[in-house]
Amino acid sequence: MKKQMSLFIWAAAVFGMAPVWAATNVGMRAASSADLSGAPAVRARGNVNYEKYETRSTTRTYDVKDGADLYYTQPASRSALYKQYDNSARRTGSATTTRNVRTTRAETVRRELKRKYYLAHPFFQPLKGKFGSITDIAYDMNSYDMTLTPADGMTISDTRAKWDMKSFSVKEDFSYGITDRLAVLAMAKYNSTKYKFDWSTAPDDKMDDDGFNLYGLGAQWRFIDNEQWIGTLSGYFQHQKDIANSYILDLKGGYKIARSTIYGLARGWYVDFEGNSYGNGIEGTTAEGQKAAIFIAYDTDVDNTFYIEGGLGVFSVLDEDWTLNLEAVFGNYDWHNQASIKGAIGWQPNDWVALNLYAKTAFYDSADDKKLGYWSYGAVGEDGNQLGWMKHGEAKLSDYKETSFGLQAIFQF
């Protein structure tokens, strides 16, 4: 059956099942859809400890608590603070006059300070009346090996295969600052994805899938931002085409120290499926023109689910134009747990544009050694004249991998 399939990702029902997204280190990944780059794609946006320090008067040369956190300053010109005159005697005719010493006198010192607004900061969001744009161009890879064990009375021609996804995506997040603390956001995502079942002996099954598959709206609230602390709370709605609607809550809090912000994060997704099961699948036709398909089910008989993740990160200013961001995340994504790490290097030559190059990968995933049910579509019933779905056996997973590389172009205007 499989050798003669011209296969593509199955997006119909298995007893009403709709294949949907599996969550991963970047949020939810396409399980049987085209999106591998992190569908709630909650791009952490927020302030970067940005403030304009008004002219400060003091009798000391410089005294600002978090001065070390100001990467560069703009010193104001100032006149000499002290003038001293030597004691000297001057004779005017027979009269002698003495000019007394003018003792050192404290005078007001002015210094203007401005903190740079780093667009690649994980707390970035546009200020009041400004627009923000994050264009994320990514290449994502996801794969796992599987060994199929047919149930009693079932057969399959090849029991070993590798599931492989490679996806190129472009995601746009466009936001507007209602105030310095509150912004609204709209998003869309386009994917060009290649899927493959790489069978050990049989010919591979392949499929290409292109198109827009994600749309969303959201709001971001920076509820605290002072010399030491910064925090944001964000909420999003996302529609994943033909798959599910998701409701996402994102909370981040950071502590500012010197040129760095150390932060923690917590995210949750409520996912409302259009069907009642989700996983990876392929569909095609036999030589006789009959429909044939196989479906690896992450979970069945489920209308919705909840994902949650938490992590720690640090954002540091390396140089006036260069930044570094490191982040580690652990999440529970219904059918598996995963730990991942992400690193990003940012370059910002001016106040309105930045480029951020990143890479992320999963270094632990509980999907390894899990046994999932696999289903087949074909002739069913005692007479074999009906077509339908039946549970065909179990698929044992191993060597689960996820890796992403991307470039973000970030603007504020």
mmCIF file of C-alpha atoms in Angstrom:
data_model
loop_
_atom_site.group_PDB
_atom_site.id
_atom_site.type_symbol
_atom_site.label_atom_id
_atom_site.label_comp_id
_atom_site.label_asym_id
_atom_site.label_seq_id
_atom_site.Cartn_x
_atom_site.Cartn_y
_atom_site.Cartn_z
ATOM 1 C CA MET A 1 0.000 0.000 0.000
ATOM 2 C CA LYS A 2 2.578 2.529 1.118
ATOM 3 C CA LYS A 3 4.900 2.035 -1.843
ATOM 4 C CA GLN A 4 2.237 3.270 -4.226
ATOM 5 C CA MET A 5 1.112 6.299 -2.245
ATOM 6 C CA SER A 6 1.566 9.827 -3.450
ATOM 7 C CA LEU A 7 1.483 11.056 0.100
ATOM 8 C CA PHE A 8 0.799 14.343 1.854
ATOM 9 C CA ILE A 9 0.076 15.462 5.383
ATOM 10 C CA TRP A 10 -3.228 14.139 6.566
ATOM 11 C CA ALA A 11 -5.520 16.925 7.759
ATOM 12 C CA ALA A 12 -8.843 15.151 7.963
ATOM 13 C CA ALA A 13 -10.490 13.159 10.744
ATOM 14 C CA VAL A 14 -9.552 9.865 12.275
ATOM 15 C CA PHE A 15 -12.899 8.997 13.757
ATOM 16 C CA GLY A 16 -13.254 12.769 13.795
ATOM 17 C CA MET A 17 -9.562 13.266 14.471
ATOM 18 C CA ALA A 18 -7.891 16.399 13.172
ATOM 19 C CA PRO A 19 -4.107 16.292 13.157
ATOM 20 C CA VAL A 20 -2.804 19.356 14.928
ATOM 21 C CA TRP A 21 0.218 20.945 16.505
ATOM 22 C CA ALA A 22 2.662 19.428 18.904
ATOM 23 C CA ALA A 23 4.282 21.744 21.403
ATOM 24 C CA THR A 24 8.023 22.092 21.450
ATOM 25 C CA ASN A 25 10.857 24.282 22.694
ATOM 26 C CA VAL A 26 9.513 27.220 20.711
ATOM 27 C CA GLY A 27 5.926 26.842 21.682
ATOM 28 C CA MET A 28 3.690 24.713 19.530
ATOM 29 C CA ARG A 29 5.084 23.128 16.423
ATOM 30 C CA ALA A 30 3.225 21.763 13.488
ATOM 31 C CA ALA A 31 2.504 18.143 14.158
ATOM 32 C CA SER A 32 0.699 17.532 10.924
ATOM 33 C CA SER A 33 0.566 21.077 9.672
ATOM 34 C CA ALA A 34 3.224 23.095 7.950
ATOM 35 C CA ASP A 35 4.391 25.235 10.882
ATOM 36 C CA LEU A 36 7.594 24.178 12.619
ATOM 37 C CA SER A 37 8.824 27.513 13.912
ATOM 38 C CA GLY A 38 6.986 28.053 17.088
ATOM 39 C CA ALA A 39 3.333 28.796 16.772
ATOM 40 C CA PRO A 40 2.309 30.657 19.558
ATOM 41 C CA ALA A 41 5.481 32.449 18.640
ATOM 42 C CA VAL A 42 5.199 34.614 21.668
ATOM 43 C CA ARG A 43 7.947 36.820 20.831
ATOM 44 C CA ALA A 44 9.043 38.376 24.057
ATOM 45 C CA ARG A 45 8.775 42.040 23.531
ATOM 46 C CA GLY A 46 9.213 44.729 26.071
ATOM 47 C CA ASN A 47 11.182 47.620 27.340
ATOM 48 C CA VAL A 48 14.915 47.460 27.660
ATOM 49 C CA ASN A 49 15.394 49.415 30.815
ATOM 50 C CA TYR A 50 14.882 52.488 28.665
ATOM 51 C CA GLU A 51 14.512 55.816 30.366
ATOM 52 C CA LYS A 52 15.545 59.363 29.677
ATOM 53 C CA TYR A 53 17.161 60.670 32.790
ATOM 54 C CA GLU A 54 16.338 64.337 33.131
ATOM 55 C CA THR A 55 19.083 66.796 33.922
ATOM 56 C CA ARG A 56 20.183 66.012 37.418
ATOM 57 C CA SER A 57 21.621 68.543 39.861
ATOM 58 C CA THR A 58 23.878 67.515 42.689
ATOM 59 C CA THR A 59 26.852 68.766 44.651
ATOM 60 C CA ARG A 60 28.718 65.596 43.745
ATOM 61 C CA THR A 61 30.296 64.959 40.417
ATOM 62 C CA TYR A 62 28.096 61.947 39.591
ATOM 63 C CA ASP A 63 25.747 59.953 41.728
ATOM 64 C CA VAL A 64 23.143 57.784 39.980
ATOM 65 C CA LYS A 65 22.377 54.454 41.598
ATOM 66 C CA ASP A 66 22.405 52.326 38.467
ATOM 67 C CA GLY A 67 24.999 54.292 36.572
ATOM 68 C CA ALA A 68 26.772 51.071 35.614
ATOM 69 C CA ASP A 69 23.635 49.980 33.803
ATOM 70 C CA LEU A 70 23.808 52.982 31.518
ATOM 71 C CA TYR A 71 25.993 51.727 28.780
ATOM 72 C CA TYR A 72 26.866 55.116 27.434
ATOM 73 C CA THR A 73 26.187 58.643 28.613
ATOM 74 C CA GLN A 74 26.226 62.076 27.115
ATOM 75 C CA PRO A 75 28.287 64.296 29.412
ATOM 76 C CA ALA A 76 27.326 67.950 29.477
ATOM 77 C CA SER A 77 30.000 70.593 29.065
ATOM 78 C CA ARG A 78 30.788 72.452 32.254
ATOM 79 C CA SER A 79 32.950 75.315 33.411
ATOM 80 C CA ALA A 80 35.747 75.011 35.924
ATOM 81 C CA LEU A 81 34.350 74.276 39.342
ATOM 82 C CA TYR A 82 37.094 75.715 41.403
ATOM 83 C CA LYS A 83 39.212 78.823 41.190
ATOM 84 C CA GLN A 84 41.993 79.618 43.576
ATOM 85 C CA TYR A 85 44.194 82.646 43.841
ATOM 86 C CA ASP A 86 47.553 82.762 45.511
ATOM 87 C CA ASN A 87 48.044 85.086 48.448
ATOM 88 C CA SER A 88 49.967 87.968 47.042
ATOM 89 C CA ALA A 89 50.788 91.485 48.005
ATOM 90 C CA ARG A 90 50.294 94.250 45.517
ATOM 91 C CA ARG A 91 51.565 97.701 46.163
ATOM 92 C CA THR A 92 49.809 100.665 44.774
ATOM 93 C CA GLY A 93 51.998 103.565 45.582
ATOM 94 C CA SER A 94 52.540 103.357 49.292
ATOM 95 C CA ALA A 95 49.339 101.384 49.857
ATOM 96 C CA THR A 96 49.410 97.659 50.181
ATOM 97 C CA THR A 97 46.383 95.570 49.267
ATOM 98 C CA THR A 98 45.930 91.873 49.850
ATOM 99 C CA ARG A 99 43.621 89.671 47.792
ATOM 100 C CA ASN A 100 42.310 86.916 50.010
ATOM 101 C CA VAL A 101 42.216 83.282 48.945
ATOM 102 C CA ARG A 102 38.920 82.195 47.430
ATOM 103 C CA THR A 103 38.362 78.858 49.041
ATOM 104 C CA THR A 104 37.091 75.870 47.106
ATOM 105 C CA ARG A 105 33.365 76.260 46.565
ATOM 106 C CA ALA A 106 30.886 73.518 45.793
ATOM 107 C CA GLU A 107 28.940 74.302 42.654
ATOM 108 C CA THR A 108 26.103 72.536 40.917
ATOM 109 C CA VAL A 109 27.200 69.843 38.444
ATOM 110 C CA ARG A 110 25.018 68.993 35.454
ATOM 111 C CA ARG A 111 25.134 65.695 33.652
ATOM 112 C CA GLU A 112 22.638 64.447 31.078
ATOM 113 C CA LEU A 113 22.152 60.702 30.791
ATOM 114 C CA LYS A 114 20.356 58.663 28.183
ATOM 115 C CA ARG A 115 19.898 54.930 28.182
ATOM 116 C CA LYS A 116 19.993 53.218 24.794
ATOM 117 C CA TYR A 117 16.771 51.458 23.788
ATOM 118 C CA TYR A 118 17.891 48.002 22.662
ATOM 119 C CA LEU A 119 15.366 46.590 20.212
ATOM 120 C CA ALA A 120 16.590 42.991 20.578
ATOM 121 C CA HIS A 121 15.867 43.017 24.302
ATOM 122 C CA PRO A 122 13.392 40.256 25.313
ATOM 123 C CA PHE A 123 11.164 42.933 26.920
ATOM 124 C CA PHE A 124 10.931 45.090 23.803
ATOM 125 C CA GLN A 125 7.662 46.753 22.865
ATOM 126 C CA PRO A 126 7.111 50.075 21.072
ATOM 127 C CA LEU A 127 6.731 53.280 23.043
ATOM 128 C CA LYS A 128 3.696 55.565 22.901
ATOM 129 C CA GLY A 129 2.760 56.583 19.369
ATOM 130 C CA LYS A 130 5.421 54.384 17.770
ATOM 131 C CA PHE A 131 5.185 51.239 15.653
ATOM 132 C CA GLY A 132 7.214 48.114 16.212
ATOM 133 C CA SER A 133 7.984 45.433 13.638
ATOM 134 C CA ILE A 134 9.697 42.077 14.131
ATOM 135 C CA THR A 135 10.239 40.095 10.936
ATOM 136 C CA ASP A 136 11.446 36.601 11.841
ATOM 137 C CA ILE A 137 12.984 34.491 9.053
ATOM 138 C CA ALA A 138 13.612 30.984 10.337
ATOM 139 C CA TYR A 139 14.702 27.512 9.259
ATOM 140 C CA ASP A 140 13.384 24.712 11.488
ATOM 141 C CA MET A 141 14.138 21.014 11.660
ATOM 142 C CA ASN A 142 12.228 18.316 13.518
ATOM 143 C CA SER A 143 12.731 14.551 13.297
ATOM 144 C CA TYR A 144 12.389 11.293 15.164
ATOM 145 C CA ASP A 145 12.900 7.617 14.431
ATOM 146 C CA MET A 146 10.070 5.155 14.909
ATOM 147 C CA THR A 147 9.604 1.419 15.048
ATOM 148 C CA LEU A 148 6.120 0.162 14.175
ATOM 149 C CA THR A 149 4.623 -2.911 15.833
ATOM 150 C CA PRO A 150 1.393 -4.042 14.131
ATOM 151 C CA ALA A 151 -1.443 -5.326 16.261
ATOM 152 C CA ASP A 152 -2.618 -8.926 15.991
ATOM 153 C CA GLY A 153 -3.960 -9.623 12.525
ATOM 154 C CA MET A 154 -2.346 -6.466 11.034
ATOM 155 C CA THR A 155 0.653 -6.266 8.707
ATOM 156 C CA ILE A 156 2.856 -3.508 7.263
ATOM 157 C CA SER A 157 5.576 -3.869 4.645
ATOM 158 C CA ASP A 158 8.231 -1.795 6.485
ATOM 159 C CA THR A 159 8.318 -1.375 10.241
ATOM 160 C CA ARG A 160 11.106 1.216 10.578
ATOM 161 C CA ALA A 161 11.081 4.831 9.439
ATOM 162 C CA LYS A 162 12.253 8.337 10.235
ATOM 163 C CA TRP A 163 9.788 11.214 10.381
ATOM 164 C CA ASP A 164 11.417 14.385 9.081
ATOM 165 C CA MET A 165 10.209 17.994 8.780
ATOM 166 C CA LYS A 166 12.176 20.902 7.362
ATOM 167 C CA SER A 167 10.485 24.288 7.254
ATOM 168 C CA PHE A 168 11.381 27.755 6.029
ATOM 169 C CA SER A 169 9.126 30.409 7.529
ATOM 170 C CA VAL A 170 8.576 34.156 7.623
ATOM 171 C CA LYS A 171 6.654 35.544 10.582
ATOM 172 C CA GLU A 172 5.657 39.178 11.051
ATOM 173 C CA ASP A 173 4.715 40.727 14.393
ATOM 174 C CA PHE A 174 3.472 44.297 13.991
ATOM 175 C CA SER A 175 2.732 46.320 17.116
ATOM 176 C CA TYR A 176 1.713 49.824 18.162
ATOM 177 C CA GLY A 177 2.330 51.615 21.444
ATOM 178 C CA ILE A 178 -0.900 53.003 22.881
ATOM 179 C CA THR A 179 1.130 54.251 25.854
ATOM 180 C CA ASP A 180 4.726 53.684 26.942
ATOM 181 C CA ARG A 181 3.432 50.726 28.953
ATOM 182 C CA LEU A 182 0.689 49.252 26.739
ATOM 183 C CA ALA A 183 0.936 47.987 23.145
ATOM 184 C CA VAL A 184 -1.284 45.996 20.789
ATOM 185 C CA LEU A 185 -0.039 43.403 18.305
ATOM 186 C CA ALA A 186 -1.061 41.610 15.106
ATOM 187 C CA MET A 187 0.813 38.666 13.583
ATOM 188 C CA ALA A 188 0.878 36.402 10.537
ATOM 189 C CA LYS A 189 3.108 33.552 9.406
ATOM 190 C CA TYR A 190 4.002 31.933 6.088
ATOM 191 C CA ASN A 191 5.637 28.490 5.825
ATOM 192 C CA SER A 192 7.257 26.485 3.085
ATOM 193 C CA THR A 193 7.658 22.982 4.489
ATOM 194 C CA LYS A 194 8.941 19.620 3.313
ATOM 195 C CA TYR A 195 7.707 16.440 5.018
ATOM 196 C CA LYS A 196 9.106 12.965 4.630
ATOM 197 C CA PHE A 197 8.689 9.441 5.930
ATOM 198 C CA ASP A 198 12.142 7.986 5.314
ATOM 199 C CA TRP A 199 11.481 4.231 5.327
ATOM 200 C CA SER A 200 14.379 1.862 5.930
ATOM 201 C CA THR A 201 13.722 -0.331 2.878
ATOM 202 C CA ALA A 202 10.689 1.040 1.034
ATOM 203 C CA PRO A 203 10.714 4.208 -1.104
ATOM 204 C CA ASP A 204 10.367 7.425 0.864
ATOM 205 C CA ASP A 205 7.055 9.243 1.107
ATOM 206 C CA LYS A 206 7.413 13.005 0.590
ATOM 207 C CA MET A 207 5.270 16.102 0.478
ATOM 208 C CA ASP A 208 5.706 19.874 0.087
ATOM 209 C CA ASP A 209 3.314 22.320 1.702
ATOM 210 C CA ASP A 210 3.306 26.113 1.301
ATOM 211 C CA GLY A 211 1.040 28.852 2.577
ATOM 212 C CA PHE A 212 -0.068 31.126 5.401
ATOM 213 C CA ASN A 213 -1.114 29.071 8.396
ATOM 214 C CA LEU A 214 -1.112 31.359 11.426
ATOM 215 C CA TYR A 215 -2.852 34.624 12.294
ATOM 216 C CA GLY A 216 -3.129 36.310 15.647
ATOM 217 C CA LEU A 217 -3.866 39.346 17.807
ATOM 218 C CA GLY A 218 -2.545 40.320 21.201
ATOM 219 C CA ALA A 219 -1.741 42.948 23.819
ATOM 220 C CA GLN A 220 1.411 43.641 25.840
ATOM 221 C CA TRP A 221 1.546 45.405 29.200
ATOM 222 C CA ARG A 222 4.808 46.501 30.807
ATOM 223 C CA PHE A 223 3.539 46.787 34.367
ATOM 224 C CA ILE A 224 6.867 47.719 35.985
ATOM 225 C CA ASP A 225 10.050 49.360 34.724
ATOM 226 C CA ASN A 226 12.367 51.184 37.113
ATOM 227 C CA GLU A 227 16.059 51.306 37.922
ATOM 228 C CA GLN A 228 16.082 47.703 39.181
ATOM 229 C CA TRP A 229 13.047 45.792 37.890
ATOM 230 C CA ILE A 230 11.153 45.247 34.683
ATOM 231 C CA GLY A 231 8.090 43.077 34.068
ATOM 232 C CA THR A 232 5.602 42.411 31.271
ATOM 233 C CA LEU A 233 2.305 40.551 30.966
ATOM 234 C CA SER A 234 1.059 39.654 27.476
ATOM 235 C CA GLY A 235 -1.999 37.880 26.121
ATOM 236 C CA TYR A 236 -2.574 36.521 22.606
ATOM 237 C CA PHE A 237 -5.180 34.819 20.466
ATOM 238 C CA GLN A 238 -3.917 32.704 17.556
ATOM 239 C CA HIS A 239 -5.749 30.872 14.821
ATOM 240 C CA GLN A 240 -3.878 27.968 13.240
ATOM 241 C CA LYS A 241 -5.492 27.251 9.915
ATOM 242 C CA ASP A 242 -7.589 24.048 9.846
ATOM 243 C CA ILE A 243 -6.096 22.987 13.171
ATOM 244 C CA ALA A 244 -6.898 24.880 16.372
ATOM 245 C CA ASN A 245 -7.480 28.160 18.170
ATOM 246 C CA SER A 246 -5.010 29.014 20.930
ATOM 247 C CA TYR A 247 -5.141 31.413 23.867
ATOM 248 C CA ILE A 248 -1.719 32.306 25.263
ATOM 249 C CA LEU A 249 -0.597 34.087 28.427
ATOM 250 C CA ASP A 250 3.026 35.220 28.793
ATOM 251 C CA LEU A 251 4.586 36.606 31.993
ATOM 252 C CA LYS A 252 8.177 37.823 32.311
ATOM 253 C CA GLY A 253 10.075 39.583 35.091
ATOM 254 C CA GLY A 254 13.664 40.820 35.109
ATOM 255 C CA TYR A 255 16.254 42.299 37.465
ATOM 256 C CA LYS A 256 18.682 44.884 36.085
ATOM 257 C CA ILE A 257 22.300 44.672 37.101
ATOM 258 C CA ALA A 258 25.148 46.565 35.446
ATOM 259 C CA ARG A 259 24.746 46.067 31.665
ATOM 260 C CA SER A 260 22.521 42.978 31.990
ATOM 261 C CA THR A 261 18.940 41.986 32.706
ATOM 262 C CA ILE A 262 18.433 38.613 34.376
ATOM 263 C CA TYR A 263 14.871 37.407 33.871
ATOM 264 C CA GLY A 264 12.434 34.576 34.383
ATOM 265 C CA LEU A 265 9.463 33.635 32.233
ATOM 266 C CA ALA A 266 6.268 31.591 32.410
ATOM 267 C CA ARG A 267 3.922 30.840 29.489
ATOM 268 C CA GLY A 268 0.702 28.916 29.133
ATOM 269 C CA TRP A 269 -1.424 27.861 26.139
ATOM 270 C CA TYR A 270 -5.023 26.730 26.072
ATOM 271 C CA VAL A 271 -5.490 24.918 22.748
ATOM 272 C CA ASP A 272 -8.978 24.276 21.377
ATOM 273 C CA PHE A 273 -8.754 21.638 18.624
ATOM 274 C CA GLU A 274 -11.051 21.543 15.632
ATOM 275 C CA GLY A 275 -10.994 17.732 15.818
ATOM 276 C CA ASN A 276 -10.514 15.377 18.751
ATOM 277 C CA SER A 277 -7.009 13.978 18.118
ATOM 278 C CA TYR A 278 -3.651 15.222 16.893
ATOM 279 C CA GLY A 279 -0.364 13.893 15.583
ATOM 280 C CA ASN A 280 1.565 13.322 12.332
ATOM 281 C CA GLY A 281 0.069 11.630 9.284
ATOM 282 C CA ILE A 282 0.285 10.983 5.558
ATOM 283 C CA GLU A 283 -2.355 10.236 2.964
ATOM 284 C CA GLY A 284 -2.364 8.926 -0.596
ATOM 285 C CA THR A 285 -3.946 6.422 -2.948
ATOM 286 C CA THR A 286 -3.321 2.814 -3.783
ATOM 287 C CA ALA A 287 -2.700 1.463 -7.294
ATOM 288 C CA GLU A 288 -6.433 0.842 -7.511
ATOM 289 C CA GLY A 289 -7.136 4.495 -6.753
ATOM 290 C CA GLN A 290 -8.413 3.892 -3.239
ATOM 291 C CA LYS A 291 -7.601 6.248 -0.410
ATOM 292 C CA ALA A 292 -4.893 5.003 1.958
ATOM 293 C CA ALA A 293 -3.299 6.743 4.947
ATOM 294 C CA ILE A 294 -1.337 6.268 8.151
ATOM 295 C CA PHE A 295 -1.575 8.469 11.224
ATOM 296 C CA ILE A 296 0.798 8.640 14.234
ATOM 297 C CA ALA A 297 -1.413 9.941 17.047
ATOM 298 C CA TYR A 298 0.084 12.039 19.854
ATOM 299 C CA ASP A 299 -3.243 11.862 21.642
ATOM 300 C CA THR A 300 -6.777 10.725 20.822
ATOM 301 C CA ASP A 301 -10.252 11.481 22.130
ATOM 302 C CA VAL A 302 -9.226 14.989 23.234
ATOM 303 C CA ASP A 303 -10.952 18.250 22.293
ATOM 304 C CA ASN A 304 -8.490 20.611 23.968
ATOM 305 C CA THR A 305 -5.293 20.650 25.953
ATOM 306 C CA PHE A 306 -3.052 22.942 27.992
ATOM 307 C CA TYR A 307 0.675 23.543 27.588
ATOM 308 C CA ILE A 308 2.933 25.323 30.081
ATOM 309 C CA GLU A 309 6.596 26.260 30.180
ATOM 310 C CA GLY A 310 9.014 28.230 32.345
ATOM 311 C CA GLY A 311 12.587 29.359 32.016
ATOM 312 C CA LEU A 312 15.461 31.670 32.849
ATOM 313 C CA GLY A 313 17.428 34.036 30.662
ATOM 314 C CA VAL A 314 19.958 36.841 30.597
ATOM 315 C CA PHE A 315 20.306 39.768 28.214
ATOM 316 C CA SER A 316 23.654 41.617 28.201
ATOM 317 C CA VAL A 317 25.097 44.609 26.403
ATOM 318 C CA LEU A 318 28.497 43.589 25.045
ATOM 319 C CA ASP A 319 29.321 46.827 23.270
ATOM 320 C CA GLU A 320 27.485 49.976 22.298
ATOM 321 C CA ASP A 321 25.993 48.226 19.232
ATOM 322 C CA TRP A 322 26.166 44.521 20.233
ATOM 323 C CA THR A 323 24.045 42.416 22.587
ATOM 324 C CA LEU A 324 23.853 38.795 23.765
ATOM 325 C CA ASN A 325 20.757 36.883 24.891
ATOM 326 C CA LEU A 326 20.806 33.386 26.427
ATOM 327 C CA GLU A 327 17.651 31.536 27.480
ATOM 328 C CA ALA A 328 16.841 28.068 28.848
ATOM 329 C CA VAL A 329 13.257 26.746 28.936
ATOM 330 C CA PHE A 330 11.550 23.611 30.271
ATOM 331 C CA GLY A 331 7.990 22.839 29.215
ATOM 332 C CA ASN A 332 5.189 20.326 29.509
ATOM 333 C CA TYR A 333 3.407 19.949 26.168
ATOM 334 C CA ASP A 334 0.696 17.407 26.949
ATOM 335 C CA TRP A 335 2.174 14.287 25.397
ATOM 336 C CA HIS A 336 5.842 15.054 26.158
ATOM 337 C CA ASN A 337 8.222 17.258 28.178
ATOM 338 C CA GLN A 338 11.133 19.131 26.688
ATOM 339 C CA ALA A 339 14.131 21.244 27.731
ATOM 340 C CA SER A 340 15.715 23.651 25.275
ATOM 341 C CA ILE A 341 18.326 26.378 25.075
ATOM 342 C CA LYS A 342 18.485 29.449 22.867
ATOM 343 C CA GLY A 343 21.260 31.925 22.077
ATOM 344 C CA ALA A 344 21.050 35.210 20.154
ATOM 345 C CA ILE A 345 23.532 37.863 19.042
ATOM 346 C CA GLY A 346 22.083 41.310 18.295
ATOM 347 C CA TRP A 347 23.506 44.251 16.360
ATOM 348 C CA GLN A 348 21.884 47.682 16.592
ATOM 349 C CA PRO A 349 23.691 50.491 14.733
ATOM 350 C CA ASN A 350 21.094 53.166 15.523
ATOM 351 C CA ASP A 351 17.899 53.809 17.455
ATOM 352 C CA TRP A 352 15.403 52.434 14.936
ATOM 353 C CA VAL A 353 16.728 49.133 13.538
ATOM 354 C CA ALA A 354 18.380 45.982 14.899
ATOM 355 C CA LEU A 355 19.324 42.553 13.562
ATOM 356 C CA ASN A 356 19.162 39.530 15.851
ATOM 357 C CA LEU A 357 20.716 36.196 14.826
ATOM 358 C CA TYR A 358 19.580 33.229 16.921
ATOM 359 C CA ALA A 359 19.761 29.461 17.253
ATOM 360 C CA LYS A 360 17.799 27.130 19.531
ATOM 361 C CA THR A 361 17.749 23.412 20.124
ATOM 362 C CA ALA A 362 16.189 20.813 22.397
ATOM 363 C CA PHE A 363 18.746 18.986 24.548
ATOM 364 C CA TYR A 364 16.199 16.774 26.342
ATOM 365 C CA ASP A 365 12.848 15.370 25.263
ATOM 366 C CA SER A 366 10.702 12.732 26.956
ATOM 367 C CA ALA A 367 9.350 11.662 23.550
ATOM 368 C CA ASP A 368 12.224 9.197 23.331
ATOM 369 C CA ASP A 369 10.984 5.640 24.027
ATOM 370 C CA LYS A 370 7.339 6.722 24.075
ATOM 371 C CA LYS A 371 4.857 4.390 22.391
ATOM 372 C CA LEU A 372 2.149 6.087 20.366
ATOM 373 C CA GLY A 373 -0.765 4.508 18.598
ATOM 374 C CA TYR A 374 -0.722 4.493 14.819
ATOM 375 C CA TRP A 375 -3.828 4.261 12.683
ATOM 376 C CA SER A 376 -4.417 3.189 9.109
ATOM 377 C CA TYR A 377 -7.166 3.986 6.642
ATOM 378 C CA GLY A 378 -8.404 1.294 4.306
ATOM 379 C CA ALA A 379 -10.874 -1.552 3.931
ATOM 380 C CA VAL A 380 -12.702 -2.394 7.143
ATOM 381 C CA GLY A 381 -15.552 -4.682 8.109
ATOM 382 C CA GLU A 382 -15.993 -8.377 7.668
ATOM 383 C CA ASP A 383 -16.694 -8.152 3.952
ATOM 384 C CA GLY A 384 -13.891 -5.639 3.348
ATOM 385 C CA ASN A 385 -16.146 -3.488 1.199
ATOM 386 C CA GLN A 386 -16.142 -0.478 3.487
ATOM 387 C CA LEU A 387 -13.424 2.105 3.980
ATOM 388 C CA GLY A 388 -12.559 3.549 7.349
ATOM 389 C CA TRP A 389 -10.007 4.016 10.099
ATOM 390 C CA MET A 390 -8.671 1.341 12.409
ATOM 391 C CA LYS A 391 -5.939 1.249 15.013
ATOM 392 C CA HIS A 392 -3.113 -0.631 13.332
ATOM 393 C CA GLY A 393 -0.597 -0.919 16.157
ATOM 394 C CA GLU A 394 2.024 1.012 18.118
ATOM 395 C CA ALA A 395 4.919 3.243 17.102
ATOM 396 C CA LYS A 396 7.913 3.514 19.434
ATOM 397 C CA LEU A 397 9.783 6.831 19.104
ATOM 398 C CA SER A 398 13.507 7.460 19.520
ATOM 399 C CA ASP A 399 16.143 10.095 18.790
ATOM 400 C CA TYR A 400 13.694 13.011 18.923
ATOM 401 C CA LYS A 401 15.335 16.233 17.658
ATOM 402 C CA GLU A 402 14.393 19.871 17.182
ATOM 403 C CA THR A 403 16.673 22.680 16.016
ATOM 404 C CA SER A 404 15.987 26.176 14.668
ATOM 405 C CA PHE A 405 18.071 28.953 13.154
ATOM 406 C CA GLY A 406 16.727 32.410 12.482
ATOM 407 C CA LEU A 407 17.305 36.074 11.776
ATOM 408 C CA GLN A 408 15.078 38.818 13.158
ATOM 409 C CA ALA A 409 14.884 42.297 11.661
ATOM 410 C CA ILE A 410 13.480 44.603 14.349
ATOM 411 C CA PHE A 411 12.261 48.155 13.750
ATOM 412 C CA GLN A 412 10.738 50.949 15.790
ATOM 413 C CA PHE A 413 9.487 54.003 13.912
#
